[in-house]
Tab-separated table of C-alpha atoms in Angstrom:
chain	number	residue	atom	x	y	z
A	1	UNK	CA	46.156	-58.102	195.692
A	2	UNK	CA	48.034	-54.929	195.477
A	3	UNK	CA	50.877	-56.237	196.879
A	4	UNK	CA	50.843	-59.190	195.052
A	5	UNK	CA	50.632	-56.894	191.933
A	6	UNK	CA	53.684	-55.353	193.218
A	7	UNK	CA	55.593	-58.292	193.704
A	8	UNK	CA	54.933	-59.455	190.392
A	9	UNK	CA	56.263	-56.023	188.624
A	10	UNK	CA	59.249	-56.058	190.738
A	11	UNK	CA	59.932	-59.410	189.679
A	12	UNK	CA	59.447	-58.536	186.303
A	13	UNK	CA	61.898	-55.622	186.554
A	14	UNK	CA	64.424	-57.649	188.003
A	15	UNK	CA	63.861	-60.138	185.130
A	16	UNK	CA	64.080	-57.268	182.371
A	17	UNK	CA	67.218	-55.396	184.357
A	18	UNK	CA	68.954	-59.129	184.394
A	19	UNK	CA	68.015	-59.537	180.158
A	20	UNK	CA	69.429	-56.035	179.747
A	21	UNK	CA	72.298	-56.808	181.349
A	22	UNK	CA	72.809	-59.979	179.332
A	23	UNK	CA	72.195	-57.989	176.695
A	24	UNK	CA	74.531	-55.157	177.366
A	25	UNK	CA	77.366	-57.813	178.324
A	26	UNK	CA	76.757	-59.623	175.098
A	27	UNK	CA	76.802	-56.837	173.150
A	28	UNK	CA	79.789	-55.330	174.747
A	29	UNK	CA	81.403	-58.778	173.790
A	30	UNK	CA	80.751	-58.350	170.301
A	31	UNK	CA	81.930	-54.799	170.019
A	32	UNK	CA	85.376	-56.055	171.774
A	33	UNK	CA	85.660	-58.474	169.309
A	34	UNK	CA	84.469	-56.530	166.455
A	35	UNK	CA	87.464	-54.001	167.636
A	36	UNK	CA	90.271	-56.603	167.746
A	37	UNK	CA	89.331	-58.025	164.077
A	38	UNK	CA	89.896	-54.395	162.994
A	39	UNK	CA	92.999	-54.092	164.904
A	40	UNK	CA	94.292	-57.244	163.146
A	41	UNK	CA	93.151	-56.065	159.869
A	42	UNK	CA	95.580	-52.558	160.756
A	43	UNK	CA	98.346	-55.175	161.453
A	44	UNK	CA	97.703	-56.904	158.267
A	45	UNK	CA	97.202	-53.905	156.167
A	46	UNK	CA	100.461	-52.110	157.843
A	47	UNK	CA	102.563	-55.505	156.921
A	48	UNK	CA	101.262	-55.183	153.075
A	49	UNK	CA	102.735	-51.824	153.227
A	50	UNK	CA	105.988	-52.466	154.245
A	51	UNK	CA	106.537	-55.060	151.510
A	52	UNK	CA	104.653	-52.675	148.783
A	53	UNK	CA	106.340	-49.443	149.644
A	54	UNK	CA	109.526	-49.047	147.196
A	55	UNK	CA	111.255	-45.999	146.833
A	56	UNK	CA	112.870	-45.112	143.074
A	57	UNK	CA	116.807	-45.709	142.942
A	58	UNK	CA	117.558	-42.547	141.672
A	59	UNK	CA	115.766	-40.797	145.031
A	60	UNK	CA	118.411	-40.989	147.381
A	61	UNK	CA	121.291	-40.032	144.919
A	62	UNK	CA	119.372	-37.105	143.795
A	63	UNK	CA	118.447	-35.960	147.395
A	64	UNK	CA	122.103	-36.273	148.169
A	65	UNK	CA	123.475	-34.416	145.175
A	66	UNK	CA	121.028	-31.229	145.794
A	67	UNK	CA	122.116	-31.490	149.522
A	68	UNK	CA	125.821	-31.048	148.095
A	69	UNK	CA	124.746	-28.492	146.119
A	70	UNK	CA	123.379	-26.726	148.936
A	71	UNK	CA	126.723	-27.277	151.144
A	72	UNK	CA	129.044	-26.409	148.058
A	73	UNK	CA	127.243	-23.024	147.184
A	74	UNK	CA	129.147	-20.901	148.959
A	75	UNK	CA	132.726	-21.661	146.982
A	76	UNK	CA	131.069	-20.340	143.653
A	77	UNK	CA	131.379	-16.635	142.856
A	78	UNK	CA	128.518	-14.350	142.708
A	79	UNK	CA	125.806	-15.109	141.301
A	80	UNK	CA	126.540	-18.661	140.532
A	81	UNK	CA	125.854	-18.908	144.208
A	82	UNK	CA	122.464	-18.018	144.004
A	83	UNK	CA	121.704	-19.983	141.080
A	84	UNK	CA	123.143	-23.050	142.719
A	85	UNK	CA	120.894	-22.619	145.743
A	86	UNK	CA	118.166	-21.727	143.790
A	87	UNK	CA	118.251	-25.200	141.583
A	88	UNK	CA	119.075	-26.940	145.154
A	89	UNK	CA	116.021	-25.827	146.826
A	90	UNK	CA	113.941	-26.280	143.554
A	91	UNK	CA	115.008	-29.700	142.887
A	92	UNK	CA	114.220	-30.978	146.885
A	93	UNK	CA	110.812	-29.371	146.257
A	94	UNK	CA	110.397	-31.520	143.126
A	95	UNK	CA	111.779	-34.461	144.884
A	96	UNK	CA	109.418	-33.701	147.924
A	97	UNK	CA	106.237	-33.357	146.018
A	98	UNK	CA	106.954	-36.352	143.890
A	99	UNK	CA	107.970	-38.495	146.910
A	100	UNK	CA	104.559	-37.292	148.957
A	101	UNK	CA	102.206	-37.189	145.805
A	102	UNK	CA	102.668	-41.028	145.768
A	103	UNK	CA	100.069	-43.636	147.132
A	104	UNK	CA	102.069	-43.695	150.306
A	105	UNK	CA	103.808	-41.243	152.029
A	106	UNK	CA	106.109	-41.812	155.206
A	107	UNK	CA	107.185	-39.128	156.969
A	108	UNK	CA	110.657	-38.657	158.309
A	109	UNK	CA	110.231	-37.263	161.514
A	110	UNK	CA	107.713	-40.179	162.745
A	111	UNK	CA	108.399	-41.203	166.184
A	112	UNK	CA	110.839	-43.966	167.039
A	113	UNK	CA	114.151	-45.299	165.912
A	114	UNK	CA	113.693	-43.423	162.576
A	115	UNK	CA	113.384	-40.119	163.835
A	116	UNK	CA	116.325	-40.184	165.944
A	117	UNK	CA	118.088	-41.165	162.557
A	118	UNK	CA	116.757	-37.963	161.202
A	119	UNK	CA	117.544	-35.440	163.968
A	120	UNK	CA	121.141	-37.217	163.555
A	121	UNK	CA	121.191	-36.702	159.839
A	122	UNK	CA	120.275	-33.125	160.114
A	123	UNK	CA	122.730	-32.379	162.877
A	124	UNK	CA	125.466	-33.902	160.668
A	125	UNK	CA	124.206	-32.113	157.212
A	126	UNK	CA	124.335	-28.625	159.471
A	127	UNK	CA	127.910	-29.800	160.548
A	128	UNK	CA	128.870	-29.931	157.201
A	129	UNK	CA	127.152	-26.820	155.783
A	130	UNK	CA	128.020	-24.299	158.452
A	131	UNK	CA	131.482	-26.147	159.299
A	132	UNK	CA	132.405	-25.669	155.529
A	133	UNK	CA	131.446	-22.245	155.517
A	134	UNK	CA	133.185	-21.172	158.690
A	135	UNK	CA	136.471	-23.335	157.526
A	136	UNK	CA	136.133	-21.488	153.947
A	137	UNK	CA	136.219	-18.213	155.555
A	138	UNK	CA	139.347	-18.907	157.385
A	139	UNK	CA	140.952	-19.534	154.024
A	140	UNK	CA	140.487	-23.255	153.840
A	141	UNK	CA	138.802	-23.831	150.525
A	142	UNK	CA	139.800	-27.546	150.416
A	143	UNK	CA	136.926	-28.305	152.760
A	144	UNK	CA	134.084	-27.539	150.399
A	145	UNK	CA	134.309	-30.225	147.793
A	146	UNK	CA	134.805	-32.676	151.090
A	147	UNK	CA	131.894	-31.699	152.589
A	148	UNK	CA	130.005	-31.997	149.380
A	149	UNK	CA	131.101	-35.330	148.930
A	150	UNK	CA	130.778	-36.480	152.433
A	151	UNK	CA	126.995	-35.218	152.588
A	152	UNK	CA	126.277	-36.917	149.513
A	153	UNK	CA	127.743	-40.181	150.773
A	154	UNK	CA	126.047	-40.050	154.046
A	155	UNK	CA	122.639	-38.722	152.137
A	156	UNK	CA	122.937	-42.094	150.627
A	157	UNK	CA	123.711	-44.167	153.572
A	158	UNK	CA	121.019	-42.308	155.607
A	159	UNK	CA	118.600	-42.806	153.222
A	160	UNK	CA	119.165	-46.763	153.136
A	161	UNK	CA	119.389	-46.799	156.968
A	162	UNK	CA	116.210	-44.950	157.571
A	163	UNK	CA	114.290	-47.338	155.231
A	164	UNK	CA	115.422	-50.341	156.712
A	165	UNK	CA	114.991	-48.648	160.048
A	166	UNK	CA	111.518	-47.962	159.441
A	167	UNK	CA	110.425	-51.216	157.541
A	168	UNK	CA	111.990	-53.074	160.810
A	169	UNK	CA	109.686	-50.877	163.155
A	170	UNK	CA	106.749	-51.418	160.954
A	171	UNK	CA	107.019	-55.048	161.115
A	172	UNK	CA	107.815	-54.964	165.098
A	173	UNK	CA	104.919	-52.805	166.100
A	174	UNK	CA	102.037	-54.223	167.610
A	175	UNK	CA	98.712	-52.438	166.988
A	176	UNK	CA	96.617	-52.376	170.187
């Protein structure tokens, strides 16, 4: 009788183990389905963000103007050069504050092609800034306004290309 009772207990334990495995498997399947649904929701939200993010028309021209001011400052006599740098820096802080206080903010240094564009623009800006400074010190005063206008135009192009690239990346990215 003891042996029969032990066999019955073993069968019950095996049945419970099979039942637990089945429940565990169905729980895992339900969790997977919930995760896939959540990822699909994230994908849809990303596409919605792309459609709804619109920068003000003035943002790229203002950033270009402020960057041009930071290039052209070394052509101005003292103390005007310091005033130009101060206005340029304060203006840049205000533009960035406006941008980062929006409901949606996208970093220009995010991974992907947009980061490469940001690095390229940064290098181009530094070349304009320090190249014009050096050439000006060599007696080529004409380079400063040329560099300032050039960086103003390049900033416009960069802003539009960056946003277009970001939109394409967001639409093409597959979550998961």
